[in-house]
């Protein structure tokens, strides 16, 4: 009697173990699938960048935008898989990682995460080229793209996303990389745009008057904006990293709702600002301010979307647009020519997002203050500044070298002809062949 | 949320209950996987639409978009009517025999049917891309019916159905380099050969006149959508997500796809700039060439992406570009006109991908050399060739009939006017003059500024800007 009872207990126990193993392996599969689907959507941000920036430039430079945005996927994937993933997620010290260069010995469990993180690196390296369109040289483009995705971004990601990283150890809180991707690339944008100089016909009368250079295609810009919305939802939701832990589903749902609220609030803030505050007489419902506003909101909400209540997301939408306006004014004052407003959007939105986390999270300064809340604000603010200084200084160093060899921009006559014909010898639109 | 009734007095039955719940959840998730991946692969149709539309002249754009939209509609009807049955309806080694018109299709095969339809849509749409600007609607409709109803399903039955004769031989083609791409490429070759080149494309002395794409933004948008869909094309080919190693396999597949595409793009770019005579003299970075290289990378990786170590996908991407170049030069030499360069990409890249899977795969010659790996190579080479020849002959047969009745292309006059106006009476672009460029200031003369605008005494004062003229088209 006793032995058959023991046998049944053993049999039960072994059946239980089998079920548990099956469940664990299934959960791992689901996590991988989640990262791959979200990563694929984030990868679709690349055409979003292409469409938006291609619509913004003049017709004579469209092919160069298309070329650069497409080749960005190539350069960033090669450099990220060669050195980037190793520097950010290989085991190492507080500054950077040392394992998995060229993905050698990459374990199976980390492959989906590698793919997902690559799509973030592709975004980080695509942003800087947006602000220097129409005048930047191929050499400059290739070098800062490779540098950003192979070195600058991975190290900043290591500081924030791994257990060893010094910023994460201090308590830096940046869920979907508002600071690491957006504020960091905003600082790169500022360095690149400042060192490259403005477009030739941007400032007239000896640098006094700023000329408006109209976008050549609004449909492309708006399609790009829609694609950004599509990709940013996955950008934020996928940063949860897993779907199999308990509570994951509700956090992801909260993330998607917060993303939408913040983006749309910012967009409406921009719309109302331009209609009623900038120039009431013009009665201008400006699509560009609406779209830029939505970008600011999308970028700012990344840091804290998993922790905010909906009211926090709403407030952040308004506040981030105000910081965007402030930085836009500073950029104009410095006479830095920014083709797509990238500096103001990324820097303003990214830093606003970083500041917002300790303010609006559930036990934050504005919602439920305690003794430890100011420390969180200090860390996020200070850490954000350190990340921006990191990317700004390295980009400045790169541009010092480029400017020494005069390789940082194309020649004035080339710029006048348009980069399409000069670099690519191809026209963007050819409606003449109706014969 | 119902959970199984755990019976404390009968632990084994309770464990069986949990086991059954887990199994049914796994089935649901497999279906979810196929549905999501299938939807993303379906978005490839938009990619083809934009890529082909941007590549042709602006007088044919409506026709191209029409063809692309139609082949999703018509192709799906014929695939669901008889294609899926011929492909996956069990049966013998040659073709399947069940589920015609989806009669008797069990619920748990429906997601698989949807997913396979998206692949059939891709294979079918490849064929017509070489025929743009001169092909007739009759030729188009009949070739869609043939390809999605008969040719592609039979080929996929050989390679992917468990009873198919190529699968039984050991032919290995994970996501369809041979089954989808080489098949589409060689069918496109037959069609392009029989249809003849566009008027004015080739001259008597062998010169080839370049025909420029009319909109690079559309071409590039199509290329980006291809990238987005290619990742799902390869990852979804795993067909399940619930078996134990599935997650690792699809992660490796995604990484390999990215690496191979990057490698092929870089190879094409550097080769064209530094190793061709025109690249060296004109010193240009040609975008269309680069995009063709990246498509070749996407096609080449399909066969073996689940088995390659990452360095192998780098090598395969680099070599695949030269396979593309070979077929490209051959087509120019034999004066076969391909409107979108799809034949070199699909046939050259697809066949090379099949060979590459045998060479660089985990039981291939490089990684584990032995007699059986030589056999694997032989089977893949043979299998890819058989697929290409079969699809070539089937489309050739159709075109022999079409040419007999002279239905294979439009008249020369229609080609000159442009198929937009000739076949659809709908121009794609309307270039009107835009009188007002920008509004600088607005003054309302009366308080009722929202009154109707009258042309004689308009309430608004406008100033014209003299800036560059812009074209509305994109």
GROMACS .gro file of C-alpha atoms in nm, chain B residues 110-448:
model
  339
  545UNK     CA    1  -0.733   2.788  -4.147
  546UNK     CA    2  -0.455   3.009  -4.014
  547UNK     CA    3  -0.208   2.803  -4.211
  548UNK     CA    4  -0.419   2.858  -4.522
  549UNK     CA    5  -0.423   3.233  -4.464
  550UNK     CA    6  -0.050   3.244  -4.411
  551UNK     CA    7   0.022   3.035  -4.721
  552UNK     CA    8  -0.208   3.261  -4.921
  553UNK     CA    9   0.009   3.562  -4.834
  554UNK     CA   10   0.309   3.373  -4.970
  555UNK     CA   11   0.117   3.286  -5.286
  556UNK     CA   12   0.028   3.653  -5.326
  557UNK     CA   13   0.398   3.742  -5.307
  558UNK     CA   14   0.497   3.475  -5.561
  559UNK     CA   15   0.225   3.581  -5.803
  560UNK     CA   16   0.296   3.950  -5.785
  561UNK     CA   17   0.666   3.899  -5.859
  562UNK     CA   18   0.591   3.763  -6.205
  563UNK     CA   19   0.406   4.063  -6.335
  564UNK     CA   20   0.670   4.313  -6.225
  565UNK     CA   21   0.889   4.239  -6.524
  566UNK     CA   22   0.605   4.300  -6.767
  567UNK     CA   23   0.506   4.656  -6.688
  568UNK     CA   24   0.433   4.923  -6.945
  569UNK     CA   25   0.350   4.685  -7.231
  570UNK     CA   26   0.155   4.384  -7.111
  571UNK     CA   27  -0.215   4.342  -7.193
  572UNK     CA   28  -0.485   4.284  -6.936
  573UNK     CA   29  -0.567   3.943  -7.085
  574UNK     CA   30  -0.213   3.825  -7.037
  575UNK     CA   31  -0.213   3.961  -6.687
  576UNK     CA   32  -0.539   3.799  -6.577
  577UNK     CA   33  -0.459   3.461  -6.729
  578UNK     CA   34  -0.113   3.450  -6.580
  579UNK     CA   35  -0.248   3.539  -6.235
  580UNK     CA   36  -0.499   3.256  -6.261
  581UNK     CA   37  -0.233   3.012  -6.374
  582UNK     CA   38   0.028   3.110  -6.117
  583UNK     CA   39  -0.182   3.139  -5.805
  584UNK     CA   40  -0.415   2.857  -5.895
  585UNK     CA   41  -0.180   2.596  -6.037
  586UNK     CA   42   0.189   2.664  -6.076
  587UNK     CA   43   0.285   2.806  -5.739
  588UNK     CA   44   0.067   2.565  -5.539
  589UNK     CA   45   0.213   2.263  -5.716
  590UNK     CA   46   0.568   2.386  -5.659
  591UNK     CA   47   0.499   2.455  -5.293
  592UNK     CA   48   0.342   2.111  -5.260
  593UNK     CA   49   0.662   1.949  -5.388
  594UNK     CA   50   0.882   2.131  -5.141
  595UNK     CA   51   0.670   2.200  -4.835
  596UNK     CA   52   0.401   1.938  -4.805
  597UNK     CA   53   0.520   1.634  -4.610
  598UNK     CA   54   0.423   1.406  -4.902
  599UNK     CA   55   0.572   1.624  -5.174
  600UNK     CA   56   0.839   1.445  -5.374
  601UNK     CA   57   1.109   1.710  -5.329
  602UNK     CA   58   1.049   1.718  -4.955
  603UNK     CA   59   1.079   1.342  -4.947
  604UNK     CA   60   1.414   1.369  -5.127
  605UNK     CA   61   1.539   1.606  -4.860
  606UNK     CA   62   1.511   1.941  -5.039
  607UNK     CA   63   1.564   2.214  -4.784
  608UNK     CA   64   1.409   2.558  -4.835
  609UNK     CA   65   1.300   2.725  -4.513
  610UNK     CA   66   1.115   3.036  -4.629
  611UNK     CA   67   1.100   2.981  -5.000
  612UNK     CA   68   1.408   3.113  -5.182
  613UNK     CA   69   1.338   2.849  -5.444
  614UNK     CA   70   0.967   2.788  -5.400
  615UNK     CA   71   0.858   3.152  -5.403
  616UNK     CA   72   1.140   3.360  -5.545
  617UNK     CA   73   1.316   3.140  -5.800
  618UNK     CA   74   0.975   3.024  -5.920
  619UNK     CA   75   0.852   3.379  -5.958
  620UNK     CA   76   1.174   3.488  -6.120
  621UNK     CA   77   1.181   3.219  -6.384
  622UNK     CA   78   0.811   3.259  -6.458
  623UNK     CA   79   0.877   3.630  -6.495
  624UNK     CA   80   1.165   3.549  -6.729
  625UNK     CA   81   0.940   3.338  -6.951
  626UNK     CA   82   0.677   3.610  -6.957
  627UNK     CA   83   0.926   3.889  -7.029
  628UNK     CA   84   1.090   3.681  -7.300
  629UNK     CA   85   0.762   3.609  -7.475
  630UNK     CA   86   0.614   3.956  -7.430
  631UNK     CA   87   0.909   4.133  -7.578
  632UNK     CA   88   1.079   4.454  -7.470
  633UNK     CA   89   0.923   4.795  -7.437
  634UNK     CA   90   0.932   5.004  -7.751
  635UNK     CA   91   1.252   5.198  -7.772
  636UNK     CA   92   1.427   5.009  -7.497
  637UNK     CA   93   1.678   4.817  -7.703
  638UNK     CA   94   1.835   4.932  -8.023
  639UNK     CA   95   1.944   4.727  -8.320
  640UNK     CA   96   2.313   4.758  -8.234
  641UNK     CA   97   2.260   4.614  -7.888
  642UNK     CA   98   2.243   4.939  -7.691
  643UNK     CA   99   2.011   4.956  -7.397
  644UNK     CA  100   1.830   5.285  -7.338
  645UNK     CA  101   1.780   5.355  -6.972
  646UNK     CA  102   1.423   5.428  -6.863
  647UNK     CA  103   1.433   5.629  -6.542
  648UNK     CA  104   1.201   5.566  -6.250
  649UNK     CA  105   0.953   5.849  -6.223
  650UNK     CA  106   0.952   5.880  -5.845
  651UNK     CA  107   1.236   5.780  -5.620
  652UNK     CA  108   1.038   5.837  -5.297
  653UNK     CA  109   0.785   5.575  -5.405
  654UNK     CA  110   1.062   5.331  -5.496
  655UNK     CA  111   1.228   5.380  -5.160
  656UNK     CA  112   0.902   5.350  -4.969
  657UNK     CA  113   0.844   5.018  -5.145
  658UNK     CA  114   1.192   4.905  -5.050
  659UNK     CA  115   1.140   4.989  -4.684
  660UNK     CA  116   0.810   4.801  -4.681
  661UNK     CA  117   0.992   4.504  -4.835
  662UNK     CA  118   1.238   4.511  -4.546
  663UNK     CA  119   0.957   4.527  -4.292
  664UNK     CA  120   0.774   4.238  -4.456
  665UNK     CA  121   1.083   4.026  -4.523
  666UNK     CA  122   1.147   3.990  -4.152
  667UNK     CA  123   0.795   3.853  -4.101
  668UNK     CA  124   0.821   3.648  -4.424
  669UNK     CA  125   1.116   3.460  -4.279
  670UNK     CA  126   1.011   3.449  -3.915
  671UNK     CA  127   0.659   3.329  -3.997
  672UNK     CA  128   0.790   3.044  -4.208
  673UNK     CA  129   0.862   2.862  -3.886
  674UNK     CA  130   0.484   2.806  -3.873
  675UNK     CA  131   0.477   2.742  -3.499
  676UNK     CA  132   0.582   2.931  -3.187
  677UNK     CA  133   0.490   2.672  -2.928
  678UNK     CA  134   0.754   2.404  -2.978
  679UNK     CA  135   1.050   2.414  -2.750
  680UNK     CA  136   1.319   2.580  -2.962
  681UNK     CA  137   1.090   2.799  -3.172
  682UNK     CA  138   1.171   3.129  -3.002
  683UNK     CA  139   1.544   3.086  -3.054
  684UNK     CA  140   1.492   2.984  -3.417
  685UNK     CA  141   1.284   3.286  -3.513
  686UNK     CA  142   1.522   3.522  -3.330
  687UNK     CA  143   1.813   3.379  -3.527
  688UNK     CA  144   1.605   3.411  -3.845
  689UNK     CA  145   1.545   3.782  -3.782
  690UNK     CA  146   1.910   3.853  -3.708
  691UNK     CA  147   2.024   3.662  -4.017
  692UNK     CA  148   1.779   3.851  -4.236
  693UNK     CA  149   1.910   4.187  -4.117
  694UNK     CA  150   2.273   4.089  -4.156
  695UNK     CA  151   2.228   3.941  -4.504
  696UNK     CA  152   2.037   4.244  -4.630
  697UNK     CA  153   2.297   4.481  -4.489
  698UNK     CA  154   2.577   4.281  -4.646
  699UNK     CA  155   2.414   4.262  -4.989
  700UNK     CA  156   2.331   4.635  -4.983
  701UNK     CA  157   2.685   4.730  -4.889
  702UNK     CA  158   2.828   4.498  -5.154
  703UNK     CA  159   2.608   4.640  -5.426
  704UNK     CA  160   2.687   4.996  -5.327
  705UNK     CA  161   3.063   4.955  -5.307
  706UNK     CA  162   3.080   4.741  -5.620
  707UNK     CA  163   2.882   4.988  -5.825
  708UNK     CA  164   3.079   5.289  -5.702
  709UNK     CA  165   3.431   5.154  -5.710
  710UNK     CA  166   3.439   4.856  -5.942
  711UNK     CA  167   3.232   4.954  -6.242
  712UNK     CA  168   3.364   5.186  -6.506
  713UNK     CA  169   3.060   5.414  -6.492
  714UNK     CA  170   3.077   5.437  -6.114
  715UNK     CA  171   3.439   5.537  -6.120
  716UNK     CA  172   3.405   5.801  -6.389
  717UNK     CA  173   3.078   5.956  -6.282
  718UNK     CA  174   3.147   5.904  -5.912
  719UNK     CA  175   2.786   5.851  -5.818
  720UNK     CA  176   2.616   5.661  -5.539
  721UNK     CA  177   2.331   5.502  -5.734
  722UNK     CA  178   2.022   5.445  -5.525
  723UNK     CA  179   1.829   5.205  -5.750
  724UNK     CA  180   2.130   4.978  -5.775
  725UNK     CA  181   2.164   4.977  -5.398
  726UNK     CA  182   1.797   4.886  -5.356
  727UNK     CA  183   1.833   4.600  -5.603
  728UNK     CA  184   2.123   4.473  -5.396
  729UNK     CA  185   1.918   4.485  -5.079
  730UNK     CA  186   1.630   4.297  -5.244
  731UNK     CA  187   1.875   4.030  -5.350
  732UNK     CA  188   1.982   4.003  -4.987
  733UNK     CA  189   1.623   3.960  -4.876
  734UNK     CA  190   1.566   3.687  -5.135
  735UNK     CA  191   1.890   3.499  -5.083
  736UNK     CA  192   1.854   3.458  -4.708
  737UNK     CA  193   1.512   3.291  -4.724
  738UNK     CA  194   1.633   2.940  -4.788
  739UNK     CA  195   1.859   2.887  -4.491
  740UNK     CA  196   1.802   3.166  -4.238
  741UNK     CA  197   1.707   2.923  -3.966
  742UNK     CA  198   2.041   2.747  -3.988
  743UNK     CA  199   2.309   2.999  -4.078
  744UNK     CA  200   2.551   3.122  -3.815
  745UNK     CA  201   2.558   3.503  -3.843
  746UNK     CA  202   2.887   3.512  -4.035
  747UNK     CA  203   2.739   3.284  -4.300
  748UNK     CA  204   2.455   3.524  -4.373
  749UNK     CA  205   2.714   3.799  -4.421
  750UNK     CA  206   2.895   3.585  -4.680
  751UNK     CA  207   2.577   3.470  -4.851
  752UNK     CA  208   2.454   3.829  -4.888
  753UNK     CA  209   2.781   3.936  -5.043
  754UNK     CA  210   2.794   3.648  -5.291
  755UNK     CA  211   2.424   3.670  -5.373
  756UNK     CA  212   2.477   4.013  -5.523
  757UNK     CA  213   2.708   3.860  -5.781
  758UNK     CA  214   2.445   3.601  -5.870
  759UNK     CA  215   2.212   3.897  -5.933
  760UNK     CA  216   2.474   4.065  -6.147
  761UNK     CA  217   2.523   3.754  -6.357
  762UNK     CA  218   2.155   3.721  -6.445
  763UNK     CA  219   2.129   4.098  -6.498
  764UNK     CA  220   2.407   4.102  -6.752
  765UNK     CA  221   2.269   3.793  -6.926
  766UNK     CA  222   1.930   3.960  -6.966
  767UNK     CA  223   2.084   4.270  -7.114
  768UNK     CA  224   2.291   4.056  -7.351
  769UNK     CA  225   1.985   3.865  -7.473
  770UNK     CA  226   1.776   4.185  -7.486
  771UNK     CA  227   1.508   4.072  -7.245
  772UNK     CA  228   1.344   4.378  -7.093
  773UNK     CA  229   1.259   4.373  -6.724
  774UNK     CA  230   1.085   4.687  -6.601
  775UNK     CA  231   1.177   4.654  -6.235
  776UNK     CA  232   1.485   4.425  -6.240
  777UNK     CA  233   1.279   4.160  -6.069
  778UNK     CA  234   1.405   3.862  -6.272
  779UNK     CA  235   1.773   3.900  -6.177
  780UNK     CA  236   1.682   3.960  -5.812
  781UNK     CA  237   1.433   3.677  -5.780
  782UNK     CA  238   1.579   3.415  -6.011
  783UNK     CA  239   1.946   3.487  -5.951
  784UNK     CA  240   1.908   3.555  -5.581
  785UNK     CA  241   1.654   3.279  -5.527
  786UNK     CA  242   1.851   3.004  -5.693
  787UNK     CA  243   2.170   3.113  -5.523
  788UNK     CA  244   1.989   3.113  -5.190
  789UNK     CA  245   1.889   2.753  -5.240
  790UNK     CA  246   2.247   2.657  -5.314
  791UNK     CA  247   2.373   2.863  -5.024
  792UNK     CA  248   2.141   2.688  -4.779
  793UNK     CA  249   2.295   2.358  -4.876
  794UNK     CA  250   2.649   2.488  -4.851
  795UNK     CA  251   2.632   2.700  -4.536
  796UNK     CA  252   2.354   2.521  -4.350
  797UNK     CA  253   2.416   2.334  -4.031
  798UNK     CA  254   2.455   2.001  -4.214
  799UNK     CA  255   2.618   2.157  -4.516
  800UNK     CA  256   2.958   2.123  -4.668
  801UNK     CA  257   3.126   2.403  -4.479
  802UNK     CA  258   3.004   2.326  -4.129
  803UNK     CA  259   2.992   1.947  -4.133
  804UNK     CA  260   3.152   1.806  -4.448
  805UNK     CA  261   3.054   1.450  -4.526
  806UNK     CA  262   2.887   1.240  -4.792
  807UNK     CA  263   2.541   1.331  -4.672
  808UNK     CA  264   2.618   1.703  -4.698
  809UNK     CA  265   2.722   1.651  -5.061
  810UNK     CA  266   2.388   1.477  -5.115
  811UNK     CA  267   2.209   1.773  -4.955
  812UNK     CA  268   2.384   2.005  -5.198
  813UNK     CA  269   2.293   1.785  -5.492
  814UNK     CA  270   1.928   1.768  -5.389
  815UNK     CA  271   1.903   2.145  -5.343
  816UNK     CA  272   2.070   2.222  -5.675
  817UNK     CA  273   1.849   1.971  -5.852
  818UNK     CA  274   1.535   2.079  -5.670
  819UNK     CA  275   1.589   2.448  -5.738
  820UNK     CA  276   1.651   2.376  -6.104
  821UNK     CA  277   1.339   2.163  -6.135
  822UNK     CA  278   1.128   2.436  -5.974
  823UNK     CA  279   1.268   2.700  -6.204
  824UNK     CA  280   1.222   2.489  -6.515
  825UNK     CA  281   0.869   2.385  -6.425
  826UNK     CA  282   0.748   2.740  -6.368
  827UNK     CA  283   0.930   2.863  -6.680
  828UNK     CA  284   0.759   2.597  -6.892
  829UNK     CA  285   0.414   2.656  -6.748
  830UNK     CA  286   0.421   3.030  -6.821
  831UNK     CA  287   0.584   2.966  -7.159
  832UNK     CA  288   0.296   2.734  -7.248
  833UNK     CA  289   0.044   3.002  -7.152
  834UNK     CA  290   0.222   3.265  -7.355
  835UNK     CA  291   0.244   3.043  -7.664
  836UNK     CA  292  -0.134   3.036  -7.661
  837UNK     CA  293  -0.157   3.411  -7.595
  838UNK     CA  294   0.082   3.496  -7.873
  839UNK     CA  295  -0.109   3.278  -8.115
  840UNK     CA  296  -0.409   3.503  -8.058
  841UNK     CA  297  -0.186   3.813  -8.032
  842UNK     CA  298  -0.323   3.891  -7.687
  843UNK     CA  299   0.006   3.914  -7.505
  844UNK     CA  300   0.073   4.288  -7.524
  845UNK     CA  301  -0.094   4.621  -7.597
  846UNK     CA  302  -0.070   4.791  -7.933
  847UNK     CA  303   0.216   5.024  -8.001
  848UNK     CA  304  -0.010   5.325  -8.002
  849UNK     CA  305  -0.150   5.238  -7.662
  850UNK     CA  306   0.202   5.194  -7.531
  851UNK     CA  307   0.298   5.537  -7.661
  852UNK     CA  308   0.001   5.717  -7.505
  853UNK     CA  309   0.054   5.538  -7.179
  854UNK     CA  310  -0.154   5.260  -7.033
  855UNK     CA  311  -0.313   5.498  -6.781
  856UNK     CA  312  -0.514   5.675  -7.044
  857UNK     CA  313  -0.532   5.388  -7.292
  858UNK     CA  314  -0.658   5.116  -7.062
  859UNK     CA  315  -0.801   5.300  -6.763
  860UNK     CA  316  -0.881   5.650  -6.886
  861UNK     CA  317  -0.742   5.779  -6.558
  862UNK     CA  318  -0.424   5.980  -6.545
  863UNK     CA  319  -0.219   5.933  -6.232
  864UNK     CA  320  -0.099   6.289  -6.193
  865UNK     CA  321  -0.259   6.621  -6.269
  866UNK     CA  322  -0.010   6.898  -6.310
  867UNK     CA  323  -0.210   7.216  -6.267
  868UNK     CA  324  -0.066   7.554  -6.209
  869UNK     CA  325  -0.084   7.666  -5.853
  870UNK     CA  326  -0.149   8.037  -5.836
  871UNK     CA  327  -0.106   8.084  -5.464
  872UNK     CA  328   0.217   7.967  -5.307
  873UNK     CA  329   0.192   8.090  -4.950
  874UNK     CA  330  -0.022   8.327  -4.751
  875UNK     CA  331   0.176   8.591  -4.565
  876UNK     CA  332  -0.092   8.800  -4.413
  877UNK     CA  333  -0.463   8.804  -4.381
  878UNK     CA  334  -0.677   9.109  -4.328
  879UNK     CA  335  -1.047   9.099  -4.282
  880UNK     CA  336  -1.217   9.402  -4.427
  881UNK     CA  337  -1.543   9.348  -4.246
  882UNK     CA  338  -1.623   9.183  -3.918
  883UNK     CA  339  -1.805   8.911  -4.101
   0.00000   0.00000   0.00000
